[in-house]
Short mmCIF file of C-alpha atoms in Angstrom, two decimals:
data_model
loop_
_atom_site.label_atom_id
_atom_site.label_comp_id
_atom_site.label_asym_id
_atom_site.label_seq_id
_atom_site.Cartn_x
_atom_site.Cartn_y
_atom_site.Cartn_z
CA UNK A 5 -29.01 -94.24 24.72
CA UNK A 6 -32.48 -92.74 26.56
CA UNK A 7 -34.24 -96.12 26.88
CA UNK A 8 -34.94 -98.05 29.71
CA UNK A 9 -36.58 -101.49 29.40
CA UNK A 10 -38.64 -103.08 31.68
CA UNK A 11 -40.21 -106.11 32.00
CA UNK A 12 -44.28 -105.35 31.57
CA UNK A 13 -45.35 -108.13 34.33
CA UNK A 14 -43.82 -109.54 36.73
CA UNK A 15 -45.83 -111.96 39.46
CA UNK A 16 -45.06 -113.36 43.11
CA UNK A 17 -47.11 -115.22 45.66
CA UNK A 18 -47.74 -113.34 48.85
CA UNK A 19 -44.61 -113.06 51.16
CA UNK A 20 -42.21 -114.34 48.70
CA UNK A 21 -39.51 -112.29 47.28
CA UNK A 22 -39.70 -110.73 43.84
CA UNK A 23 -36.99 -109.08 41.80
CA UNK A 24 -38.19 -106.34 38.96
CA UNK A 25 -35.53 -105.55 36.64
CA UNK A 26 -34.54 -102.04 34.54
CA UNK A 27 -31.99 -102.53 31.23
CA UNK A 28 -30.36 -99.26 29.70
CA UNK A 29 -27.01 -98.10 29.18
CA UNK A 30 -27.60 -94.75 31.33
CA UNK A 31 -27.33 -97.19 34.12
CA UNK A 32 -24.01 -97.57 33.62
CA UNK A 33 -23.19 -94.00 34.59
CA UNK A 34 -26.21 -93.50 37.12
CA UNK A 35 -28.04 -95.21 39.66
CA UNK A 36 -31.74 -95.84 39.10
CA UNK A 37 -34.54 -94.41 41.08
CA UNK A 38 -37.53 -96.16 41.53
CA UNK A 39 -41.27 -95.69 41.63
CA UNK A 40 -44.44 -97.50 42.81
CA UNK A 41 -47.80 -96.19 41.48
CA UNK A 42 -51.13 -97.44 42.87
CA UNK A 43 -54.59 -96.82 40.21
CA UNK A 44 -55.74 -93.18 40.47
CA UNK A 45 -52.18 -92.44 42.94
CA UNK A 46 -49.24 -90.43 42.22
CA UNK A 47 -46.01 -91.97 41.83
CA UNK A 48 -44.77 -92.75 45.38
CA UNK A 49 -40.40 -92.64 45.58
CA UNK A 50 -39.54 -96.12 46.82
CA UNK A 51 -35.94 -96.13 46.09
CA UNK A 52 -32.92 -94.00 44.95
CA UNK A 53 -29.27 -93.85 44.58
CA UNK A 54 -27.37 -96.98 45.84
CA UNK A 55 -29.95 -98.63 47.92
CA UNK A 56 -31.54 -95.71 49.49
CA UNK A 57 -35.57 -95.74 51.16
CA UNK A 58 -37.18 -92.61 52.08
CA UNK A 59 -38.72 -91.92 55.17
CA UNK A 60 -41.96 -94.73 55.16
CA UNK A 61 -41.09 -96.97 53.03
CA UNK A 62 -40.72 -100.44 54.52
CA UNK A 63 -37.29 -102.63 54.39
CA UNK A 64 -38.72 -105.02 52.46
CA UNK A 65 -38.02 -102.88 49.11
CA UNK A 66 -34.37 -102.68 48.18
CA UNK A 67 -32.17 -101.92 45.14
CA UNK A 68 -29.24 -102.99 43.37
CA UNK A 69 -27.35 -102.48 40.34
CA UNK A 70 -24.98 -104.23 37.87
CA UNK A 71 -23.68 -103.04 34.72
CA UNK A 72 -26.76 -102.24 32.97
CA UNK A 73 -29.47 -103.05 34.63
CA UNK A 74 -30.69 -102.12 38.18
CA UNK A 75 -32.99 -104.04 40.22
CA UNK A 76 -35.55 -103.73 42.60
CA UNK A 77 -36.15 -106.16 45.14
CA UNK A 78 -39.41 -106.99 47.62
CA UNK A 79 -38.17 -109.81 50.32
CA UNK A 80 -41.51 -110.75 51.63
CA UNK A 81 -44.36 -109.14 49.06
CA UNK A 82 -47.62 -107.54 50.92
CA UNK A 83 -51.01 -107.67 48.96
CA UNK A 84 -50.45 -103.72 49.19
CA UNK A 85 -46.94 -103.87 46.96
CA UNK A 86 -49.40 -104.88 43.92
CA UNK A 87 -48.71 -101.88 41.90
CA UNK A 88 -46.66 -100.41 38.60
CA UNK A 89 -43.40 -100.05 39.27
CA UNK A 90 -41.41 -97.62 36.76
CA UNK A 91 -37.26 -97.00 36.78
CA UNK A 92 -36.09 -93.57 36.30
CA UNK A 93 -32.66 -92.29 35.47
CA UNK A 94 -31.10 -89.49 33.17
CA UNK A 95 -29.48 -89.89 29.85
CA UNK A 96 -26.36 -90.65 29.79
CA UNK A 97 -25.46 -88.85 26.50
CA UNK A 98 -24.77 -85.40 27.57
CA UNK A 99 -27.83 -83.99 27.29
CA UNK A 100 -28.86 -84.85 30.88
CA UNK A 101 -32.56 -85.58 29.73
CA UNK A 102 -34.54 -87.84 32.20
CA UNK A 103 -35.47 -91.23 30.81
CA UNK A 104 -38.67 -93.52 32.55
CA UNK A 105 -39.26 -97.69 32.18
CA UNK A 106 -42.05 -98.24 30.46
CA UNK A 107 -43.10 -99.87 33.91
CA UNK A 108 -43.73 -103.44 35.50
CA UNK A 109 -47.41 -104.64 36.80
CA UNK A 110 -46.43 -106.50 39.67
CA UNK A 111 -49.41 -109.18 40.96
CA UNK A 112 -49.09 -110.62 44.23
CA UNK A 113 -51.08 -113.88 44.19
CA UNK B 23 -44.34 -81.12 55.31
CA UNK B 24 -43.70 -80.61 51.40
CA UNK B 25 -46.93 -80.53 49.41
CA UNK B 26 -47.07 -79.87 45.66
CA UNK B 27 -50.34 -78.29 44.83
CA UNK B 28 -51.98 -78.53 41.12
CA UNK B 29 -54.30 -76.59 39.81
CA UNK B 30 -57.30 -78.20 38.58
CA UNK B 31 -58.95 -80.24 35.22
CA UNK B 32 -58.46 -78.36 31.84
CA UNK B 33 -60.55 -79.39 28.90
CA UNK B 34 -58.94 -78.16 25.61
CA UNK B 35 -59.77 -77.97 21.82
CA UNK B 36 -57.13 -79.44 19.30
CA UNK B 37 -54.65 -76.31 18.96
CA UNK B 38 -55.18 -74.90 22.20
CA UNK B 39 -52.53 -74.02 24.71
CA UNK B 40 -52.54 -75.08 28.46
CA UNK B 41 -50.99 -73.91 31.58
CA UNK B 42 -50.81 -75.84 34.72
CA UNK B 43 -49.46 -74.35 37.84
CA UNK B 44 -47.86 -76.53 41.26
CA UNK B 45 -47.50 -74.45 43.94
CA UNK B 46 -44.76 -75.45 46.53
CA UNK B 47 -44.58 -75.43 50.04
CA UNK B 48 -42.72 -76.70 53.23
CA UNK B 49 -39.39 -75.99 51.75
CA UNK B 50 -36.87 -73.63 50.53
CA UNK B 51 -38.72 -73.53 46.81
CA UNK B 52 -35.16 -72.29 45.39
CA UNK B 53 -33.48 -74.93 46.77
CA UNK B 54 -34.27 -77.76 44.35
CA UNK B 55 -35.50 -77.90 40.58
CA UNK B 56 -39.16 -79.00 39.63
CA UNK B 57 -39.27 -81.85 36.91
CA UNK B 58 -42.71 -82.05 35.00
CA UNK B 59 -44.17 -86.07 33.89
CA UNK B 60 -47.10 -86.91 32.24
CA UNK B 61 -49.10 -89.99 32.25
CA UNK B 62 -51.85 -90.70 29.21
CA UNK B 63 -54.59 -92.79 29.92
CA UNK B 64 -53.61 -96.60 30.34
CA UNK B 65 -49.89 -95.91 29.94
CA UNK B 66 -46.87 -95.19 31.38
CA UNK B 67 -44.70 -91.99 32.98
CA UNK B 68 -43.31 -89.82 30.55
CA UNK B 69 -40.40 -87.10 31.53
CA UNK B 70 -41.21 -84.08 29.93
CA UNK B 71 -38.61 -81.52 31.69
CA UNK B 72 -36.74 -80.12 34.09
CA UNK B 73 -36.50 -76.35 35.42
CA UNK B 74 -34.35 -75.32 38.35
CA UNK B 75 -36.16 -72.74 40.79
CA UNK B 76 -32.97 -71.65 41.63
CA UNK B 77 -31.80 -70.02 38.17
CA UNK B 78 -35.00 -70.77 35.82
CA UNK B 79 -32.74 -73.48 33.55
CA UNK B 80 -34.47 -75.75 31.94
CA UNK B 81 -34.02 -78.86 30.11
CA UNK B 82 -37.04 -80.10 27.66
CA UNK B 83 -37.66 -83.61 26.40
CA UNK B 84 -36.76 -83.80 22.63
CA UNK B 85 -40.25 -84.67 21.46
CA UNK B 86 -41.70 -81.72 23.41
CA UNK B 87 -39.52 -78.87 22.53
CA UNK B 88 -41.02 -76.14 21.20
CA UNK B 89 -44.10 -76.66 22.12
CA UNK B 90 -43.28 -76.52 25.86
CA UNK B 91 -42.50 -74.10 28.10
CA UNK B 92 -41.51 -74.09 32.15
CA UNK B 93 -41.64 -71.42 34.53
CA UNK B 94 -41.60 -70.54 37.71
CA UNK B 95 -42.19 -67.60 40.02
CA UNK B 96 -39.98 -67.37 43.39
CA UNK B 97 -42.48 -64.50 44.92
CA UNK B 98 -44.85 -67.32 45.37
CA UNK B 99 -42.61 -70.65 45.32
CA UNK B 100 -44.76 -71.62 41.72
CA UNK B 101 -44.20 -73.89 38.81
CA UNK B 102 -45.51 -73.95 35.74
CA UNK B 103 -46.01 -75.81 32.42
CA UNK B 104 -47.15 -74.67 29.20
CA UNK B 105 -48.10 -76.63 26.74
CA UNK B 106 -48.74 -75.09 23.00
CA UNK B 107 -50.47 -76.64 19.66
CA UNK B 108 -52.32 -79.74 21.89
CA UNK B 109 -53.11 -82.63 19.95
CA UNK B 110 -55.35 -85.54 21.18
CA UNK B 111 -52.27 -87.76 22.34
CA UNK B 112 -51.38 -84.74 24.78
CA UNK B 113 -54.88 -85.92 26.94
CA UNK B 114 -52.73 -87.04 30.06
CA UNK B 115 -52.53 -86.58 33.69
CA UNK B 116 -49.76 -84.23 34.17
CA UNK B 117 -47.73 -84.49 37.46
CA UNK B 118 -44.92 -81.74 39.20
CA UNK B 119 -42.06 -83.53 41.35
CA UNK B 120 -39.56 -82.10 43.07
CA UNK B 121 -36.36 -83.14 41.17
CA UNK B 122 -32.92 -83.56 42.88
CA UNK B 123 -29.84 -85.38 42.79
CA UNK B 124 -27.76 -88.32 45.09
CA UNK B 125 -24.25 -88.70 44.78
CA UNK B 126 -23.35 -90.33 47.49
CA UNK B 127 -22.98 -94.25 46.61
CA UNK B 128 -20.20 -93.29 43.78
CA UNK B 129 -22.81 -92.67 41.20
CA UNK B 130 -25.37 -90.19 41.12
CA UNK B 131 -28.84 -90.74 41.01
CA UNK B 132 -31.87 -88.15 39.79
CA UNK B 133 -34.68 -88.39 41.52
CA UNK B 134 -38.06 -86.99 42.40
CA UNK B 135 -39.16 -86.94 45.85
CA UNK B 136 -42.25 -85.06 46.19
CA UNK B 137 -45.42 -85.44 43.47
CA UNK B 138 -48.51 -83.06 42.94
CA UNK B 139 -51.77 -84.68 42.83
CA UNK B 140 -51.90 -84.34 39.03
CA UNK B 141 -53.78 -82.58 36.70
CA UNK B 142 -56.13 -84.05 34.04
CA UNK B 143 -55.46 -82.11 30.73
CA UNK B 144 -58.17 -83.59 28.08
CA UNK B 145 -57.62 -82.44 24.50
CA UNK B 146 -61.17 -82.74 22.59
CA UNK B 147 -63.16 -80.79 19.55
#
């Protein structure tokens, strides 16, 4: 399958945590990568593979996977991690085609 | 540090085609694959393909093929997309990321690490 589902919005109050969650049966074979896009921003990288952060991007964000669906965590949401969040992986069917969430408006209150 | 240059804003009739360039720098432009993603107004990413600067495959979302077509040119570390036949729904902004792949945790993972500043394709008579 080349779908990934996301839930479209997702709230938390300021400094809780907040899980955002990505459903698809490519993520059985490969890890999710994650994005975080601010209005009028490019996509910004937040996580990939396993649990991995590139260079800048706070500890609070993690990720995790299980079966089908990967998550992405924020322990302790800023005011500034109110964005759109979108999952990325490829398809797992063999034609190696990259598949996008249709992506989660997270609101920190 | 890795920057991913655009060109700029392209207004298009219904029919036209469209080329949009991303010019690489700060890295070995070979070394990694460029992955093209388009946003229309008010909704979400959309993959549209992948080419590899190393050998010039490519790999084209389903909906798109044959009407797309990505290049690149290793003299001057470029990428481009070509878009043929717009319509209205093609109005997007279209982004370049540099596309590569994690297998380190047990699974892989495909990601894209560095983004161009986008390029606003509008498609209107």
């Amino acid at each position: 399958s080349s779908e990934l589902t996301q839930d479209p919005a997702v709230s938390v109050a300021l400094g809780q945590t907040v899980r955002i969650t990505c459903q698809g049966d490519s993520l059985r074979s490969y890890y999710a990568s994650w994005y975080q896009q601010k209005p009028g921003q490019a996509p910004v990288l937040v996580i990939y593979g396993k649990n991995n952060r590139p260079s800048g991007i706070p500890d609070r964000f993690s990720g995790s996977s299980s079966g089908n669906t990967a998550s992405l965590t924020i322990t302790g949401a800023q005011a500034e991690d109110e964005a759109d969040y979108y999952c990325n992986s490829r398809d797992s069917s063999g034609n190696h085609r990259g598949v996008f969430g249709g992506g989660t408006k997270l609101t920190v209150l | 540090q890795v920057q991913l240059v655009q060109s700029g804003a392209e207004v298009k009739k219904p029919g036209a085609s469209v080329k949009v360039s991303c010019k690489a720098s700060g890295y070995t432009f070979t070394s990694y694959g460029i992955s093209w993603v388009r946003q229309a107004p008010g909704q979400g990413l959309e993959w549209m393909g992948w080419i590899s600067a190393y050998n010039g495959n490519t790999n084209y979302a389903q909906k798109l093929q044959g009407r797309v077509t990505m290049t690149t040119d290793t003299s001057t570390s470029t990428a481009y997309m070509e878009l043929r036949s717009l319509r209205s729904d093609d109005t997007a902004v279209y982004y370049c990321a540099r596309a590569l792949m994690d297998c380190s945790g047990g699974s892989c993972s495909w990601y894209f690490d560095y983004w161009g500043q986008g390029t606003l394709v509008t498609v209107s008579s």
